[in-house]
PDB file of C-alpha atoms in Angstrom:
ATOM      1  CA  MET W1419       0.000   0.000   0.000  1.00 62.00           C
ATOM      2  CA  SER W1420       1.300   3.428  -0.839  1.00 77.00           C
ATOM      3  CA  TYR W1421       0.219   6.873   0.291  1.00 86.00           C
ATOM      4  CA  LYS W1422      -0.862  10.051  -1.454  1.00 89.00           C
ATOM      5  CA  ILE W1423      -1.228  13.692  -0.525  1.00 92.00           C
ATOM      6  CA  THR W1424      -4.815  14.908  -0.970  1.00 90.00           C
ATOM      7  CA  SER W1425      -6.418  18.299  -1.503  1.00 90.00           C
ATOM      8  CA  GLN W1426      -6.963  18.414   2.278  1.00 90.00           C
ATOM      9  CA  CYS W1427      -3.221  19.096   2.725  1.00 93.00           C
ATOM     10  CA  ILE W1428      -2.566  22.460   4.394  1.00 94.00           C
ATOM     11  CA  SER W1429       1.160  22.488   3.502  1.00 92.00           C
ATOM     12  CA  CYS W1430       2.270  22.470   7.128  1.00 94.00           C
ATOM     13  CA  ASP W1431       5.451  20.530   6.216  1.00 93.00           C
ATOM     14  CA  ARG W1432       5.069  18.115   9.154  1.00 93.00           C
ATOM     15  CA  CYS W1433       4.917  15.039   6.939  1.00 92.00           C
ATOM     16  CA  ARG W1434       7.989  16.026   4.946  1.00 93.00           C
ATOM     17  CA  SER W1435      10.029  16.704   8.055  1.00 93.00           C
ATOM     18  CA  VAL W1436       9.269  13.280   9.617  1.00 93.00           C
ATOM     19  CA  CYS W1437       9.564  11.118   6.481  1.00 93.00           C
ATOM     20  CA  PRO W1438      12.562   8.819   7.073  1.00 93.00           C
ATOM     21  CA  THR W1439      13.240   8.288   3.346  1.00 92.00           C
ATOM     22  CA  GLY W1440      12.589  11.793   2.031  1.00 94.00           C
ATOM     23  CA  ALA W1441       9.805  10.491  -0.206  1.00 93.00           C
ATOM     24  CA  ILE W1442       7.615  13.571   0.252  1.00 94.00           C
ATOM     25  CA  LYS W1443       8.421  16.216  -2.340  1.00 95.00           C
ATOM     26  CA  ILE W1444       7.166  19.719  -3.150  1.00 94.00           C
ATOM     27  CA  THR W1445       6.275  20.814  -6.678  1.00 92.00           C
ATOM     28  CA  THR W1446       7.282  24.210  -8.026  1.00 92.00           C
ATOM     29  CA  ASP W1447       3.794  25.533  -7.289  1.00 91.00           C
ATOM     30  CA  GLY W1448       3.969  24.423  -3.637  1.00 90.00           C
ATOM     31  CA  HIS W1449       1.938  21.210  -3.757  1.00 92.00           C
ATOM     32  CA  TYR W1450       3.159  18.153  -1.884  1.00 94.00           C
ATOM     33  CA  TRP W1451       3.388  14.667  -3.417  1.00 93.00           C
ATOM     34  CA  ILE W1452       4.838  11.291  -2.421  1.00 93.00           C
ATOM     35  CA  ASP W1453       7.436   9.583  -4.571  1.00 90.00           C
ATOM     36  CA  SER W1454       6.241   5.963  -4.522  1.00 84.00           C
ATOM     37  CA  ASN W1455       9.725   4.765  -5.521  1.00 87.00           C
ATOM     38  CA  LEU W1456      11.147   6.153  -2.273  1.00 90.00           C
ATOM     39  CA  CYS W1457       8.203   5.506   0.068  1.00 89.00           C
ATOM     40  CA  THR W1458       8.655   2.404   2.232  1.00 88.00           C
ATOM     41  CA  ASN W1459       5.527   2.964   4.382  1.00 87.00           C
ATOM     42  CA  CYS W1460       8.051   3.485   7.196  1.00 87.00           C
ATOM     43  CA  VAL W1461       8.597  -0.294   7.386  1.00 84.00           C
ATOM     44  CA  GLY W1462      11.697  -0.979   9.423  1.00 83.00           C
ATOM     45  CA  ALA W1463      11.780   2.546  10.825  1.00 84.00           C
ATOM     46  CA  TYR W1464       8.391   2.967  12.546  1.00 85.00           C
ATOM     47  CA  SER W1465       5.349   0.830  13.286  1.00 83.00           C
ATOM     48  CA  VAL W1466       3.032   3.332  11.582  1.00 85.00           C
ATOM     49  CA  SER W1467       3.523   5.573   8.563  1.00 88.00           C
ATOM     50  CA  GLN W1468       4.737   8.910   9.838  1.00 91.00           C
ATOM     51  CA  CYS W1469       3.095  11.060   7.153  1.00 91.00           C
ATOM     52  CA  LEU W1470      -0.277   9.719   8.209  1.00 88.00           C
ATOM     53  CA  ALA W1471       0.463   9.944  11.939  1.00 89.00           C
ATOM     54  CA  TYR W1472       1.700  13.561  11.864  1.00 90.00           C
ATOM     55  CA  CYS W1473      -0.928  15.020   9.523  1.00 91.00           C
ATOM     56  CA  PRO W1474      -2.942  17.590  11.515  1.00 91.00           C
ATOM     57  CA  THR W1475      -5.935  17.362   9.152  1.00 88.00           C
ATOM     58  CA  GLN W1476      -6.102  13.545   9.341  1.00 82.00           C
ATOM     59  CA  ASP W1477      -6.929  13.557   5.602  1.00 84.00           C
ATOM     60  CA  GLY W1478      -3.982  15.344   4.029  1.00 88.00           C
ATOM     61  CA  CYS W1479      -2.077  12.094   3.655  1.00 87.00           C
ATOM     62  CA  ILE W1480      -4.065   8.920   3.066  1.00 84.00           C
ATOM     63  CA  PRO W1481      -3.238   5.322   2.164  1.00 80.00           C
ATOM     64  CA  VAL W1482      -3.898   4.226  -1.394  1.00 78.00           C
ATOM     65  CA  PRO W1483      -5.144   0.618  -1.330  1.00 70.00           C
ATOM     66  CA  THR W1484      -4.027  -1.795  -4.023  1.00 71.00           C
ATOM     67  CA  ASP W1485      -7.228  -3.784  -4.448  1.00 75.00           C
ATOM     68  CA  TYR W1486     -10.925  -2.904  -4.672  1.00 79.00           C
ATOM     69  CA  TRP W1487     -12.096  -4.198  -1.275  1.00 79.00           C
ATOM     70  CA  GLU W1488      -9.175  -2.692   0.558  1.00 76.00           C
ATOM     71  CA  TRP W1489     -10.067   0.632  -1.107  1.00 75.00           C
ATOM     72  CA  TRP W1490     -13.771   0.215  -0.295  1.00 82.00           C
ATOM     73  CA  PHE W1491     -13.189  -0.454   3.409  1.00 81.00           C
ATOM     74  CA  ALA W1492     -10.618   2.346   3.692  1.00 75.00           C
ATOM     75  CA  THR W1493     -13.057   4.839   2.130  1.00 78.00           C
ATOM     76  CA  HIS W1494     -15.945   3.594   4.254  1.00 81.00           C
ATOM     77  CA  ASP W1495     -13.928   3.779   7.472  1.00 78.00           C
ATOM     78  CA  ARG W1496     -12.667   7.279   6.683  1.00 76.00           C
ATOM     79  CA  LEU W1497     -16.194   8.568   5.957  1.00 81.00           C
ATOM     80  CA  ILE W1498     -17.710   6.947   9.065  1.00 79.00           C
ATOM     81  CA  ASP W1499     -14.893   8.380  11.180  1.00 77.00           C
ATOM     82  CA  LYS W1500     -15.700  11.843   9.843  1.00 78.00           C
ATOM     83  CA  LEU W1501     -19.412  11.485  10.584  1.00 82.00           C
ATOM     84  CA  THR W1502     -19.148   9.973  14.051  1.00 79.00           C
ATOM     85  CA  GLY W1503     -15.771  11.161  15.251  1.00 72.00           C
ATOM     86  CA  THR W1504     -14.913   7.586  16.226  1.00 64.00           C
ATOM     87  CA  SER W1505     -13.078   4.732  14.555  1.00 59.00           C
ATOM     88  CA  GLN W1506     -15.169   1.870  13.162  1.00 55.00           C
ATOM     89  CA  THR W1507     -12.220   0.106  11.550  1.00 55.00           C
ATOM     90  CA  ASP W1508     -12.070  -2.787  13.986  1.00 65.00           C
ATOM     91  CA  TYR W1509     -15.767  -3.635  13.612  1.00 66.00           C
ATOM     92  CA  TRP W1510     -15.655  -3.942   9.819  1.00 67.00           C
ATOM     93  CA  LYS W1511     -12.353  -5.781   9.802  1.00 72.00           C
ATOM     94  CA  ARG W1512     -13.735  -8.323  12.291  1.00 74.00           C
ATOM     95  CA  TRP W1513     -16.935  -8.658  10.239  1.00 77.00           C
ATOM     96  CA  PHE W1514     -15.061  -9.127   6.976  1.00 78.00           C
ATOM     97  CA  ASN W1515     -12.600 -11.624   8.499  1.00 79.00           C
ATOM     98  CA  LEU W1516     -15.418 -13.653  10.070  1.00 83.00           C
ATOM     99  CA  TYR W1517     -17.479 -13.569   6.873  1.00 84.00           C
ATOM    100  CA  SER W1518     -14.568 -14.657   4.687  1.00 85.00           C
ATOM    101  CA  GLN W1519     -13.602 -17.399   7.142  1.00 85.00           C
ATOM    102  CA  LYS W1520     -17.159 -18.820   7.220  1.00 86.00           C
ATOM    103  CA  LEU W1521     -17.409 -18.615   3.439  1.00 86.00           C
ATOM    104  CA  SER W1522     -14.098 -20.449   3.043  1.00 85.00           C
ATOM    105  CA  GLU W1523     -15.276 -23.158   5.448  1.00 86.00           C
ATOM    106  CA  GLN W1524     -18.522 -23.652   3.517  1.00 87.00           C
ATOM    107  CA  LEU W1525     -16.727 -23.830   0.187  1.00 85.00           C
ATOM    108  CA  SER W1526     -14.264 -26.319   1.618  1.00 84.00           C
ATOM    109  CA  LYS W1527     -17.098 -28.529   2.925  1.00 83.00           C
ATOM    110  CA  ARG W1528     -18.852 -28.472  -0.446  1.00 80.00           C
ATOM    111  CA  LYS W1529     -15.639 -29.391  -2.191  1.00 76.00           C
ATOM    112  CA  GLN W1530     -15.144 -32.338   0.181  1.00 77.00           C
ATOM    113  CA  LYS W1531     -18.723 -33.536  -0.453  1.00 73.00           C
ATOM    114  CA  VAL W1532     -18.232 -33.380  -4.215  1.00 71.00           C
ATOM    115  CA  VAL W1533     -14.971 -35.320  -3.984  1.00 68.00           C
ATOM    116  CA  SER W1534     -16.529 -38.018  -1.748  1.00 70.00           C
ATOM    117  CA  VAL W1535     -19.578 -38.437  -4.048  1.00 68.00           C
ATOM    118  CA  GLU W1536     -17.351 -38.830  -7.110  1.00 66.00           C
ATOM    119  CA  ALA W1537     -15.164 -41.435  -5.410  1.00 60.00           C
TER     120      ALA W1537
END
């Protein structure tokens, strides 16, 4: 997962000053952007991405998911957090993990039944 600077950025320079790899750059017109070739998500340096942790707007720097469902849940969580002022991330992650586990179990059982009937 990589990160991007959004239009919510207030150009406070906090993210750039804490980035351990110097991946956050400034364009000639003063807009911030993240060089994905340099960004390591702070792996090996910190347990959480520093650009995200230090952003005073909480939306100036956001993760960019690599697959559809990761994107969907990230967007949903961010919007619910804005509306309620609380984090719902754990609830949906637990729900999704439980749902996918139960679905996998059911598919596995069906596959075993099909194999035993054919034998």
